[in-house]
């Protein structure tokens, strides 16, 4: 566990559903192969993009088992998000992830009864940690959805001494100063996974090395080009792809910055993974056609291939 480290792009996969809303595991293997073809070698499943909170425990277990099964000897890592609305179910999923051979786990805090202090948040994460002591554990910091928003630097000062298998934080927030401070103070031992896709290039200037995101499902090639160009000190090429990426993000925002819009993009770009689940609004046929038109006009389909 001490040597575990995520590198480069980590896709946050969409969860495939049948048209009636039932879980559909059939596309997982061809989906994985498409990611690998785009140079994306790790996945972070059952998170926000994967609609983990919209799934039952049994469904989340089945999905995790499938990804671990098809990813064996192919993917570098399968990270399972185990966070639920309560600690008991979170612990159940953490133990299951260990049993099936997941690479690591991650968790949000509880979102109805929220931890009111950093100490309470650390206590919560420690309980998850003790349920799967041999698995690296990432705290999933996404305050826009969880409503729990402490400075992660302050969290790390406490958690680093009390959560034995803490691996770091999935940092899905635009507070880059906090991220920079974490990387500077704790970066040698812990990982801070960038979870805000649009900050890919700038985040590398202050030390980010692993990036978890929804757009890497269909933008693996250009985002890998950004990483390679930055490492080769070719800032002009990196900026060119980064600005193209931001143009794509602007279109995503225009159609609703939600899972359904990006799932529609996945259908247009790579593979059809079915609808989203309520209360996430699905993209209509008319919206999808308009989305395709806007993406075509910006050169998206050539750019991602």
Tab-separated table of N, CA, C and O in Angstrom, residues 109-150:
chain	number	residue	atom	x	y	z
A	109	UNK	N	-17.962	12.624	2.782
A	109	UNK	CA	-18.553	12.525	4.117
A	109	UNK	C	-20.041	12.246	3.999
A	109	UNK	O	-20.599	12.264	2.897
A	110	UNK	N	-20.699	11.995	5.104
A	110	UNK	CA	-22.149	11.903	5.070
A	110	UNK	C	-22.703	13.275	4.692
A	110	UNK	O	-22.129	14.306	5.054
A	111	UNK	N	-23.811	13.293	3.951
A	111	UNK	CA	-24.264	14.560	3.373
A	111	UNK	C	-25.566	15.091	3.961
A	111	UNK	O	-25.953	16.227	3.669
A	112	UNK	N	-26.264	14.324	4.772
A	112	UNK	CA	-27.458	14.839	5.443
A	112	UNK	C	-27.056	15.344	6.827
A	112	UNK	O	-27.160	16.531	7.113
A	113	UNK	N	-26.576	14.449	7.671
A	113	UNK	CA	-25.968	14.862	8.935
A	113	UNK	C	-24.489	15.111	8.655
A	113	UNK	O	-23.683	14.191	8.637
A	114	UNK	N	-24.155	16.339	8.404
A	114	UNK	CA	-22.796	16.690	7.986
A	114	UNK	C	-21.861	16.826	9.191
A	114	UNK	O	-22.286	17.310	10.255
A	115	UNK	N	-20.608	16.439	9.039
A	115	UNK	CA	-19.644	16.695	10.112
A	115	UNK	C	-19.457	18.197	10.288
A	115	UNK	O	-19.191	18.912	9.319
A	116	UNK	N	-19.590	18.665	11.512
A	116	UNK	CA	-19.558	20.101	11.777
A	116	UNK	C	-18.164	20.638	12.081
A	116	UNK	O	-17.951	21.852	12.101
A	117	UNK	N	-17.236	19.744	12.340
A	117	UNK	CA	-15.863	20.161	12.628
A	117	UNK	C	-14.897	19.260	11.866
A	117	UNK	O	-15.253	18.154	11.439
A	118	UNK	N	-13.674	19.715	11.752
A	118	UNK	CA	-12.650	18.891	11.100
A	118	UNK	C	-12.415	17.621	11.890
A	118	UNK	O	-12.241	16.533	11.315
A	119	UNK	N	-12.415	17.701	13.207
A	119	UNK	CA	-12.216	16.500	14.020
A	119	UNK	C	-13.291	15.455	13.751
A	119	UNK	O	-13.002	14.254	13.663
A	120	UNK	N	-14.547	15.889	13.607
A	120	UNK	CA	-15.625	14.939	13.314
A	120	UNK	C	-15.472	14.340	11.924
A	120	UNK	O	-15.746	13.152	11.713
A	121	UNK	N	-15.023	15.133	10.975
A	121	UNK	CA	-14.776	14.614	9.624
A	121	UNK	C	-13.644	13.587	9.645
A	121	UNK	O	-13.744	12.521	9.024
A	122	UNK	N	-12.592	13.891	10.357
A	122	UNK	CA	-11.461	12.955	10.456
A	122	UNK	C	-11.895	11.672	11.157
A	122	UNK	O	-11.526	10.564	10.738
A	123	UNK	N	-12.693	11.788	12.213
A	123	UNK	CA	-13.201	10.596	12.897
A	123	UNK	C	-13.993	9.715	11.929
A	123	UNK	O	-13.886	8.477	11.962
A	124	UNK	N	-14.800	10.353	11.090
A	124	UNK	CA	-15.619	9.626	10.106
A	124	UNK	C	-14.713	8.874	9.127
A	124	UNK	O	-14.922	7.685	8.848
A	125	UNK	N	-13.707	9.560	8.623
A	125	UNK	CA	-12.792	8.930	7.669
A	125	UNK	C	-11.961	7.828	8.336
A	125	UNK	O	-11.630	6.818	7.711
A	126	UNK	N	-11.645	8.015	9.608
A	126	UNK	CA	-10.885	6.986	10.318
A	126	UNK	C	-11.681	5.687	10.423
A	126	UNK	O	-11.132	4.589	10.267
A	127	UNK	N	-12.984	5.785	10.676
A	127	UNK	CA	-13.820	4.594	10.751
A	127	UNK	C	-13.819	3.839	9.421
A	127	UNK	O	-13.776	2.603	9.391
A	128	UNK	N	-13.877	4.571	8.305
A	128	UNK	CA	-13.817	3.937	6.986
A	128	UNK	C	-12.454	3.282	6.796
A	128	UNK	O	-12.347	2.146	6.313
A	129	UNK	N	-11.424	3.988	7.198
A	129	UNK	CA	-10.062	3.492	7.077
A	129	UNK	C	-9.878	2.165	7.807
A	129	UNK	O	-9.287	1.214	7.284
A	130	UNK	N	-10.405	2.079	9.011
A	130	UNK	CA	-10.226	0.868	9.820
A	130	UNK	C	-11.006	-0.319	9.269
A	130	UNK	O	-10.678	-1.473	9.553
A	131	UNK	N	-12.031	-0.039	8.447
A	131	UNK	CA	-12.815	-1.122	7.848
A	131	UNK	C	-12.063	-1.801	6.707
A	131	UNK	O	-12.341	-2.961	6.384
A	132	UNK	N	-11.119	-1.103	6.093
A	132	UNK	CA	-10.321	-1.670	4.999
A	132	UNK	C	-8.885	-1.181	5.171
A	132	UNK	O	-8.384	-0.371	4.373
A	133	UNK	N	-8.211	-1.650	6.203
A	133	UNK	CA	-6.909	-1.077	6.576
A	133	UNK	C	-5.796	-1.292	5.559
A	133	UNK	O	-4.772	-0.601	5.620
A	134	UNK	N	-5.977	-2.227	4.643
A	134	UNK	CA	-4.930	-2.508	3.666
A	134	UNK	C	-5.130	-1.760	2.349
A	134	UNK	O	-4.312	-1.903	1.432
A	135	UNK	N	-6.210	-0.988	2.247
A	135	UNK	CA	-6.478	-0.255	1.008
A	135	UNK	C	-6.154	1.226	1.171
A	135	UNK	O	-6.534	1.833	2.174
A	136	UNK	N	-5.477	1.823	0.201
A	136	UNK	CA	-5.304	3.275	0.224
A	136	UNK	C	-6.672	3.951	0.193
A	136	UNK	O	-7.567	3.526	-0.540
A	137	UNK	N	-6.830	5.009	0.978
A	137	UNK	CA	-8.102	5.717	1.102
A	137	UNK	C	-7.919	7.188	0.759
A	137	UNK	O	-7.057	7.864	1.329
A	138	UNK	N	-8.736	7.672	-0.174
A	138	UNK	CA	-8.739	9.094	-0.533
A	138	UNK	C	-10.006	9.752	0.021
A	138	UNK	O	-11.105	9.199	-0.107
A	139	UNK	N	-9.833	10.916	0.608
A	139	UNK	CA	-11.003	11.716	0.963
A	139	UNK	C	-11.462	12.437	-0.294
A	139	UNK	O	-10.667	13.060	-0.987
A	140	UNK	N	-12.753	12.362	-0.586
A	140	UNK	CA	-13.323	12.976	-1.794
A	140	UNK	C	-13.901	14.331	-1.399
A	140	UNK	O	-14.974	14.421	-0.806
A	141	UNK	N	-13.166	15.369	-1.742
A	141	UNK	CA	-13.527	16.741	-1.391
A	141	UNK	C	-14.287	17.383	-2.541
A	141	UNK	O	-13.688	17.785	-3.550
A	142	UNK	N	-15.594	17.445	-2.428
A	142	UNK	CA	-16.436	18.054	-3.453
A	142	UNK	C	-17.522	18.872	-2.751
A	142	UNK	O	-18.703	18.507	-2.721
A	143	UNK	N	-17.132	19.983	-2.146
A	143	UNK	CA	-18.044	20.739	-1.284
A	143	UNK	C	-19.274	21.283	-1.988
A	143	UNK	O	-20.306	21.499	-1.344
A	144	UNK	N	-19.197	21.492	-3.312
A	144	UNK	CA	-20.367	21.972	-4.041
A	144	UNK	C	-21.536	21.015	-3.974
A	144	UNK	O	-22.688	21.422	-4.118
A	145	UNK	N	-21.262	19.724	-3.745
A	145	UNK	CA	-22.321	18.724	-3.649
A	145	UNK	C	-22.523	18.205	-2.230
A	145	UNK	O	-23.637	17.872	-1.841
A	146	UNK	N	-21.460	18.119	-1.447
A	146	UNK	CA	-21.599	17.566	-0.101
A	146	UNK	C	-21.983	18.623	0.935
A	146	UNK	O	-22.557	18.294	1.973
A	147	UNK	N	-21.625	19.875	0.668
A	147	UNK	CA	-21.881	20.925	1.642
A	147	UNK	C	-20.876	20.965	2.773
A	147	UNK	O	-20.965	21.805	3.666
A	148	UNK	N	-19.888	20.090	2.749
A	148	UNK	CA	-18.823	20.080	3.754
A	148	UNK	C	-17.599	20.754	3.157
A	148	UNK	O	-17.022	20.255	2.184
A	149	UNK	N	-17.222	21.902	3.716
A	149	UNK	CA	-16.182	22.707	3.077
A	149	UNK	C	-15.214	23.266	4.112
A	149	UNK	O	-15.313	24.415	4.523
A	150	UNK	N	-14.285	22.424	4.532
A	150	UNK	CA	-13.189	22.864	5.387
A	150	UNK	C	-11.937	23.046	4.524
A	150	UNK	O	-11.798	22.389	3.487
